Structure formats: C-alpha cells, structure tokens
GROMACS .gro file of N, CA and C in nm:
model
  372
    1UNK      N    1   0.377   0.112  -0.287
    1UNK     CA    2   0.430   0.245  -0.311
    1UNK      C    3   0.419   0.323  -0.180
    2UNK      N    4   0.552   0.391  -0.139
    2UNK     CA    5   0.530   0.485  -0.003
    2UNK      C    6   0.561   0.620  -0.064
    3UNK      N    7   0.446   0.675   0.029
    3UNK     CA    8   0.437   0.846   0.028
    3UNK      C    9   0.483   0.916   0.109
    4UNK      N   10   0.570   1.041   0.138
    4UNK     CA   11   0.584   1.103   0.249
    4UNK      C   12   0.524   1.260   0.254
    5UNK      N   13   0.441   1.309   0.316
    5UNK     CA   14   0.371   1.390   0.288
    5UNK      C   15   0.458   1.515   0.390
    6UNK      N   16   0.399   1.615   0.407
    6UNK     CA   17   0.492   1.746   0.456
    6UNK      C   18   0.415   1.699   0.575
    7UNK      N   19   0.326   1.645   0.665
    7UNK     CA   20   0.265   1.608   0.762
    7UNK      C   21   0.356   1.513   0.795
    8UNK      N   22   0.403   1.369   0.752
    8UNK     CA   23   0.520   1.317   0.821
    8UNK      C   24   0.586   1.335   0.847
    9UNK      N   25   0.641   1.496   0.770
    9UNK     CA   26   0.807   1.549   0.859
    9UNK      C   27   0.821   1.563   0.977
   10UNK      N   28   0.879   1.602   1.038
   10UNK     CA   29   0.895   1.593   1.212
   10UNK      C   30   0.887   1.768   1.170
   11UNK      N   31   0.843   1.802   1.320
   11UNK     CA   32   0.842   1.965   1.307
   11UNK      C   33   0.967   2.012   1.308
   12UNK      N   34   0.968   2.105   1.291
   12UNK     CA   35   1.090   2.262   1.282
   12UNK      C   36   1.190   2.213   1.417
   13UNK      N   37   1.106   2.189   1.541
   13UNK     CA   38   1.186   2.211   1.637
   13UNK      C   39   1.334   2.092   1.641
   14UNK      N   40   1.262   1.996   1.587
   14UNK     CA   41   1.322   1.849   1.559
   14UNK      C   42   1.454   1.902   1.484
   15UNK      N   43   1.451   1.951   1.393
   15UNK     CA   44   1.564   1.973   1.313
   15UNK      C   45   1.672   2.023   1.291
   16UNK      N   46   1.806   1.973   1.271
   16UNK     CA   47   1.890   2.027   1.340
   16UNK      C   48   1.910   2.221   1.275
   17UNK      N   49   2.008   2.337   1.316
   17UNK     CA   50   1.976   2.417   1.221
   17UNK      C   51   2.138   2.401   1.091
   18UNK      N   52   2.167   2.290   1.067
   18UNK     CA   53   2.241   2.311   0.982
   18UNK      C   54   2.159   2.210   0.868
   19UNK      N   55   2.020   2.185   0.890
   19UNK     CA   56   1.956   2.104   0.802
   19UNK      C   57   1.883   2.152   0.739
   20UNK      N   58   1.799   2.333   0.823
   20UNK     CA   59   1.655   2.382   0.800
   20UNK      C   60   1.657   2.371   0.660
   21UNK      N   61   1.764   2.424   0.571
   21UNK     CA   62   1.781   2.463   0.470
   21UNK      C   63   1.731   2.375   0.378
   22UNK      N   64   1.708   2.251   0.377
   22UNK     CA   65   1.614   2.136   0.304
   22UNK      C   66   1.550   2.096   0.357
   23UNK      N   67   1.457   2.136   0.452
   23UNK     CA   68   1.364   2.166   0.519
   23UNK      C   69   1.272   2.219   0.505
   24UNK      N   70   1.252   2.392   0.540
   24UNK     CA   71   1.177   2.450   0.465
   24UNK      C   72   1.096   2.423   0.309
   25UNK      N   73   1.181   2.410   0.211
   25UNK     CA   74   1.123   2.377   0.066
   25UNK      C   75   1.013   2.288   0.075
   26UNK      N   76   1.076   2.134   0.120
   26UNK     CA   77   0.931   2.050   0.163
   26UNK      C   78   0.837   2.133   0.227
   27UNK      N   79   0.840   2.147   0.339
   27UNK     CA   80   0.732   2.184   0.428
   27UNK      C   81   0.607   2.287   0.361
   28UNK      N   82   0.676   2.376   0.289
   28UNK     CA   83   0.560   2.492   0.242
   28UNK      C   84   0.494   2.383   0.127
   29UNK      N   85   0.515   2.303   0.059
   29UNK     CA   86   0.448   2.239  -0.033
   29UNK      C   87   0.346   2.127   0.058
   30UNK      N   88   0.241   2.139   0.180
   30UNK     CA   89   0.195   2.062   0.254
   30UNK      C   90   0.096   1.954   0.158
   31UNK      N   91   0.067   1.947   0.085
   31UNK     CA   92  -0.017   1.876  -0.026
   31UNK      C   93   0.083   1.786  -0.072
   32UNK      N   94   0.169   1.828  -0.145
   32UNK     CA   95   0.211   1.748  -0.247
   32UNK      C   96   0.289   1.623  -0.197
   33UNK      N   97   0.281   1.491  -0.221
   33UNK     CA   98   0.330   1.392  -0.121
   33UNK      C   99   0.457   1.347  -0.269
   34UNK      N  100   0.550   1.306  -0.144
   34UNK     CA  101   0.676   1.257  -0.211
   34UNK      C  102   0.685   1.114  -0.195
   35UNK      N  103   0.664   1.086  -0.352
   35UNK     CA  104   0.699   0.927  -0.379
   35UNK      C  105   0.841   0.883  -0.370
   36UNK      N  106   0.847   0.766  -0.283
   36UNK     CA  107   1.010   0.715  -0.216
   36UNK      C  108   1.048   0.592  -0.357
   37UNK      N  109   0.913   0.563  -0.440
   37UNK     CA  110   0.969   0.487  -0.557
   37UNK      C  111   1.022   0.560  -0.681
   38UNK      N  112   1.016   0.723  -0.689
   38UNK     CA  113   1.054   0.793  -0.773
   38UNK      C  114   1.197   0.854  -0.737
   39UNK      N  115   1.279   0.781  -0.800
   39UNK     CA  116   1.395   0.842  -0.747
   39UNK      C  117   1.448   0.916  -0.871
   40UNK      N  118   1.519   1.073  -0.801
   40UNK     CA  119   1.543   1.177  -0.882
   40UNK      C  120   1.489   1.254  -0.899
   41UNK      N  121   1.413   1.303  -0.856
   41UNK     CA  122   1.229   1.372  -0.863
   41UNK      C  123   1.330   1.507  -0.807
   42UNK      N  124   1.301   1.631  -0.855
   42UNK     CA  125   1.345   1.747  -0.720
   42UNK      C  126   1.334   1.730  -0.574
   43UNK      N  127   1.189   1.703  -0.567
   43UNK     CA  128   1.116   1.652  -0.427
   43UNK      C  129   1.188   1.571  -0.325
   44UNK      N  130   1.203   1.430  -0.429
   44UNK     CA  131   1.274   1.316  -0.374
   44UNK      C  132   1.410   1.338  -0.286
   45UNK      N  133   1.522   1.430  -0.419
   45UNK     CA  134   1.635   1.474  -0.362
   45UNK      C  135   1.627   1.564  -0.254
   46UNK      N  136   1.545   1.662  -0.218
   46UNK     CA  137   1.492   1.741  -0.112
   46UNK      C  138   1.493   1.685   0.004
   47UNK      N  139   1.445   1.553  -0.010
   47UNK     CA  140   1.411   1.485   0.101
   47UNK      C  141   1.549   1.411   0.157
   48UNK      N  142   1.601   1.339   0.058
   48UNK     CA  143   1.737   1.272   0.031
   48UNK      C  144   1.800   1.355   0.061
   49UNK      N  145   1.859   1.480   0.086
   49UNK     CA  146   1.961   1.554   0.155
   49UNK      C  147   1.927   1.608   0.260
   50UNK      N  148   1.812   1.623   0.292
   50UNK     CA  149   1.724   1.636   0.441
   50UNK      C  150   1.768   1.532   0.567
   51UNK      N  151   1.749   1.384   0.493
   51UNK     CA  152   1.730   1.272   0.552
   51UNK      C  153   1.913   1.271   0.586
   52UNK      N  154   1.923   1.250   0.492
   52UNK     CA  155   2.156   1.287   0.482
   52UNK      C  156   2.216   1.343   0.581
   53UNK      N  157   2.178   1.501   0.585
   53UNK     CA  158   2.220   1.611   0.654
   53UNK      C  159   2.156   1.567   0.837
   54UNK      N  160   2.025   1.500   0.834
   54UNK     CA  161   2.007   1.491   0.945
   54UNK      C  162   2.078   1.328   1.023
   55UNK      N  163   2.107   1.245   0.930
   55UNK     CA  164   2.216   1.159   1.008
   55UNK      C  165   2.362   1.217   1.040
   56UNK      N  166   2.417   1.331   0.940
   56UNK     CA  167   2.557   1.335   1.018
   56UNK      C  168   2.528   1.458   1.117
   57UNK      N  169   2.374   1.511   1.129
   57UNK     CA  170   2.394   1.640   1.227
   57UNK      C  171   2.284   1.605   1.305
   58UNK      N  172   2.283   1.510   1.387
   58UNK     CA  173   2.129   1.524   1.455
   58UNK      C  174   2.075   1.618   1.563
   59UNK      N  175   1.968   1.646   1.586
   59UNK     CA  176   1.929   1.777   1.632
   59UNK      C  177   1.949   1.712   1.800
   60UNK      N  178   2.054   1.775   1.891
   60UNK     CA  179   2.088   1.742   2.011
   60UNK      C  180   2.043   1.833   2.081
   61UNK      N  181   1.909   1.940   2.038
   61UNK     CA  182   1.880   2.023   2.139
   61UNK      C  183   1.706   2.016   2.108
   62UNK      N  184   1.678   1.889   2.079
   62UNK     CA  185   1.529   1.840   2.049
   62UNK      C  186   1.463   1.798   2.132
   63UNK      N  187   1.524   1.811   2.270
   63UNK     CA  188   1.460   1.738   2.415
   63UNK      C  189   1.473   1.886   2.514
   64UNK      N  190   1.379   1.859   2.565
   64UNK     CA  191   1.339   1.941   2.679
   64UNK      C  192   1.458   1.970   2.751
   65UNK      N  193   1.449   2.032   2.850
   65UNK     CA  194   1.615   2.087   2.952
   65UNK      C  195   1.581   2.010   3.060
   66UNK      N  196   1.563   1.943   3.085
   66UNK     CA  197   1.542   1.813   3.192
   66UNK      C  198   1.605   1.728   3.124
   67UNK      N  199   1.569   1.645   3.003
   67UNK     CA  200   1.603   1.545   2.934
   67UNK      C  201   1.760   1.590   2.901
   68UNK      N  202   1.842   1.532   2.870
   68UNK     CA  203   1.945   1.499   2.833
   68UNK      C  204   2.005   1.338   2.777
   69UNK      N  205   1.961   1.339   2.627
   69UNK     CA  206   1.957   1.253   2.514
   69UNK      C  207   2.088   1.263   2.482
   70UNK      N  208   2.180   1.187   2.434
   70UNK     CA  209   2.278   1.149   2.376
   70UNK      C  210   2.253   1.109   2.229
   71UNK      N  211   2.217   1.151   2.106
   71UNK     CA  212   2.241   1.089   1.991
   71UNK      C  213   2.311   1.044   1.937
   72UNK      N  214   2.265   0.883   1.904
   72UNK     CA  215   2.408   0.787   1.860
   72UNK      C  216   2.361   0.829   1.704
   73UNK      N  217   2.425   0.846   1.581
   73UNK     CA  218   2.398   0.885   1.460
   73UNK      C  219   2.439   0.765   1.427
   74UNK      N  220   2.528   0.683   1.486
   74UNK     CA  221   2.619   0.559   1.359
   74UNK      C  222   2.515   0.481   1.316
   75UNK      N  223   2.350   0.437   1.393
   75UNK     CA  224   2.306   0.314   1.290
   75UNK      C  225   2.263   0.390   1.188
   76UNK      N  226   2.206   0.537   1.194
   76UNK     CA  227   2.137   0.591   1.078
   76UNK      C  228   2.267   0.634   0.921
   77UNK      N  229   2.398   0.628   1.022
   77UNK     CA  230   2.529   0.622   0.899
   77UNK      C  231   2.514   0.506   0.789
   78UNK      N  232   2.519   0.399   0.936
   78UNK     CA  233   2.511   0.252   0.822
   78UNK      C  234   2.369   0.247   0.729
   79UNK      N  235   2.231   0.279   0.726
   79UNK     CA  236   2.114   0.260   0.720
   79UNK      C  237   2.172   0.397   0.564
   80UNK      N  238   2.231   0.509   0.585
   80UNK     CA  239   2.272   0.586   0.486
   80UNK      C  240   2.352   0.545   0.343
   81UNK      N  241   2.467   0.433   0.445
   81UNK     CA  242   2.583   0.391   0.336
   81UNK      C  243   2.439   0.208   0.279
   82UNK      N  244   2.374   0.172   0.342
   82UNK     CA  245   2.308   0.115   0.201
   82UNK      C  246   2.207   0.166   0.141
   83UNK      N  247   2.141   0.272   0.136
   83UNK     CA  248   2.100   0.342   0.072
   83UNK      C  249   2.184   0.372  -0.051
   84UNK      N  250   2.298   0.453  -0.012
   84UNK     CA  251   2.399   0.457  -0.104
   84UNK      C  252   2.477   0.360  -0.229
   85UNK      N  253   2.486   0.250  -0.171
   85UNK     CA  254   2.472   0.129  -0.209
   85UNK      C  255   2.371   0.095  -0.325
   86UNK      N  256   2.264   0.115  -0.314
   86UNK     CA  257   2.131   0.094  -0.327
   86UNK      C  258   2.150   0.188  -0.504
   87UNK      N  259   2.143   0.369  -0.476
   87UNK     CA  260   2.167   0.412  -0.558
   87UNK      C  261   2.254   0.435  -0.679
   88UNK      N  262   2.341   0.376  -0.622
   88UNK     CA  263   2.471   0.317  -0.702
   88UNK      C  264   2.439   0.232  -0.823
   89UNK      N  265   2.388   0.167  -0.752
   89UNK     CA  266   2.329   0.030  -0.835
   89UNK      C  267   2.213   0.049  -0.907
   90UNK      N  268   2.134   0.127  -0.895
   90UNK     CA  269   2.033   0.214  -1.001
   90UNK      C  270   2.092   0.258  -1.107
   91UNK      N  271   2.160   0.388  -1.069
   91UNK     CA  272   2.259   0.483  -1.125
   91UNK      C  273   2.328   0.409  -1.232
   92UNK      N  274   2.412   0.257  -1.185
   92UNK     CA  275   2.519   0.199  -1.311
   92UNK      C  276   2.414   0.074  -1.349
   93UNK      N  277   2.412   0.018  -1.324
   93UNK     CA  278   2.302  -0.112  -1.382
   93UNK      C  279   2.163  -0.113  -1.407
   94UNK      N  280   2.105  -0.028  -1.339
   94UNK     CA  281   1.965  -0.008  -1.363
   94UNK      C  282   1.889  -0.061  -1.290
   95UNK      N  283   1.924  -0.135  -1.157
   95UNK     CA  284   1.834  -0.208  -1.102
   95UNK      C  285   1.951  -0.252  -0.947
   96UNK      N  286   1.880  -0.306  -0.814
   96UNK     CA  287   2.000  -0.314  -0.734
   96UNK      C  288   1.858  -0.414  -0.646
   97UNK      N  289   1.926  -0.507  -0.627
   97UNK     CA  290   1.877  -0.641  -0.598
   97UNK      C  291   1.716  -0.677  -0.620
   98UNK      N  292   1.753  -0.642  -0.747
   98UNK     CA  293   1.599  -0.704  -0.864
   98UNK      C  294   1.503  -0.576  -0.856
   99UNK      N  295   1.512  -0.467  -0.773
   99UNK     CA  296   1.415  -0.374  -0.790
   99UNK      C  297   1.472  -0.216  -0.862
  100UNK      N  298   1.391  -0.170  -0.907
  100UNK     CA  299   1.404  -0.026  -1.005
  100UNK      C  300   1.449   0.069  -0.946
  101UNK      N  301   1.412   0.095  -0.785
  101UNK     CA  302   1.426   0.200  -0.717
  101UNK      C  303   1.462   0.204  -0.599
  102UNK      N  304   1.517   0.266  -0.498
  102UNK     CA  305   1.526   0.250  -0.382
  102UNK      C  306   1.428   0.276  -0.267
  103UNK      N  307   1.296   0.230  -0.292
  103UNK     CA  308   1.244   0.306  -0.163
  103UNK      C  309   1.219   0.267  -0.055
  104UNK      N  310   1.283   0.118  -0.025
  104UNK     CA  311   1.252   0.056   0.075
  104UNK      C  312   1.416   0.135   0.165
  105UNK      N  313   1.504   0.169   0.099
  105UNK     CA  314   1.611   0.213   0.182
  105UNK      C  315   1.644   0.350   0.212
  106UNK      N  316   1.576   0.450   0.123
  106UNK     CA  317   1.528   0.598   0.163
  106UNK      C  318   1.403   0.574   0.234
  107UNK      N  319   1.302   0.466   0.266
  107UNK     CA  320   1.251   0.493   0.392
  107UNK      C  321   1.319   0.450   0.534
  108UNK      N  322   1.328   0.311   0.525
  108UNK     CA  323   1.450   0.288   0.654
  108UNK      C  324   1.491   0.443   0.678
  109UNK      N  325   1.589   0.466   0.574
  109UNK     CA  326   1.672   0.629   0.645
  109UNK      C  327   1.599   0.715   0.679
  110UNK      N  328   1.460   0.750   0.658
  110UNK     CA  329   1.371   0.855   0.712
  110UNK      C  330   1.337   0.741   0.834
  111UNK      N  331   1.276   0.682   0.856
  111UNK     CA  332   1.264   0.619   0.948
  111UNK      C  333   1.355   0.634   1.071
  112UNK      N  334   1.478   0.601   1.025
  112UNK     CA  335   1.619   0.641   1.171
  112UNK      C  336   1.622   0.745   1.169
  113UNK      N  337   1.610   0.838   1.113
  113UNK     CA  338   1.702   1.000   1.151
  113UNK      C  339   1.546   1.069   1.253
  114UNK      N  340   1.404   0.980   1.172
  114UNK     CA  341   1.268   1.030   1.278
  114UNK      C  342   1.201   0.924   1.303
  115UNK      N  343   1.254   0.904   1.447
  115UNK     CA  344   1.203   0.734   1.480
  115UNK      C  345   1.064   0.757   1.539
  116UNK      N  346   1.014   0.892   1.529
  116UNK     CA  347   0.882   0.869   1.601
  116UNK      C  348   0.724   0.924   1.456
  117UNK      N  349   0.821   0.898   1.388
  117UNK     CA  350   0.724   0.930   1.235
  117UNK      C  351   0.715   0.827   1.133
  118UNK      N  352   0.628   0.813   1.070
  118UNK     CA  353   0.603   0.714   1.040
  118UNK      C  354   0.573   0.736   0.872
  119UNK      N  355   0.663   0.624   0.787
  119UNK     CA  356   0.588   0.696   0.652
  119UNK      C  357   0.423   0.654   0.619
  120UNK      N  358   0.365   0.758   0.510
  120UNK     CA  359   0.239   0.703   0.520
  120UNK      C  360   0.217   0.584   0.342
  121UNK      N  361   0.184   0.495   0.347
  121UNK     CA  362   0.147   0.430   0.242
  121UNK      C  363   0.028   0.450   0.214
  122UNK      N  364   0.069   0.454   0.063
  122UNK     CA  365  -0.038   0.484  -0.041
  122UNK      C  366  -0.027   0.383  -0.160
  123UNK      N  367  -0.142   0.323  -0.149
  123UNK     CA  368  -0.158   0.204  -0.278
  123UNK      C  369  -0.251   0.316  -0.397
  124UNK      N  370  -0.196   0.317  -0.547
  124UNK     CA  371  -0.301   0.291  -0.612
  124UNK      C  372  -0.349   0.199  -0.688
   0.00000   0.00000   0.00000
C-alpha cells in the first residue's frame, strides 16, 4: 500500500500557477496521508487532477535564473494516458490487469510530473 502525505508534495514554488488550485486543498491537510490504493476518495481525486494539471502545465519557472530547463511533458502524457487506461478498466470491469485499483500508475504519474519526490510506503 502507498501513501502520499502533504510532506511528499513538492513545494508551492514547484507548481505551476494554473495548478495551485488543487494544490492548496492537499497541502493544509499536512497529517492526513492519501492512499494511491483508494481510488475515488475526495483526497485521491485532489491529487489525480493535481498530478493531471501538472503534466499538461509544467512549472517552467521552477529553476533559478541561471538555469534554463526545458520541460519535456510528453513521457509524463504517456505515464497519464495509462493511468487512464488503468481507470477505465476499474470504472467498466472492475479490475484492470488482475488488480482492484490503480496505484501503481497514479504513482508512476506523481513520480514524473515530481521526479525529485518520492512516494512514502506504508505497510499495515
């Protein structure tokens, strides 16, 4: 089971500003950790249009004024469309290649859109 806690988000500065807006909500809840095997949760979707919004808008002013980064968004597109995939197959069959939920592919996508964050796992 993976958790993503308001501590794994990437900070404020990271984000693009056409994303803050599912942004904020997580962040003030710093406790409450979001399970990536619960899909549908308010939380979950919070995160899921966070993670969304930040592959087609990535934050291109997240580097210092020296640096000059180019963000390629297309692998975190593809890493999006099987996710999508993924939910689909929840959504109509109930299951999408033998498992209940997607959370191995809403992490991948948090993973690309914040390649320097890491989710945190939690067994119980």
């Amino acid at each position: 089971m993976t958790k993503i806690t308001a501590s794994n988000l990437p900070p404020l500065s990271n984000i693009s500003p056409l994303c803050v807006k599912y942004y904020k909500p997580l962040a003030k809840k710093k406790k409450k950790a979001i399970d990536l095997d619960e899909i549908g949760t308010p939380r979950y979707n919070l995160l899921l249009d966070l993670m969304k919004c930040q592959s087609k808008h990535p934050n291109k002013h997240a580097f210092g004024d020296n640096e000059e980064k180019i963000i390629d968004s297309k692998p975190c597109v593809k890493v999006e469309k099987a996710y999508n995939s993924c939910h689909a197959g929840i959504m109509g069959v109930g299951n999408y290649k033998g498992r209940k939920n997607c959370g191995q592919e809403i992490e991948s996508l948090f993973l690309c859109v914040n390649p320097h964050f890491a989710a945190t796992r939690i067994n119980r």
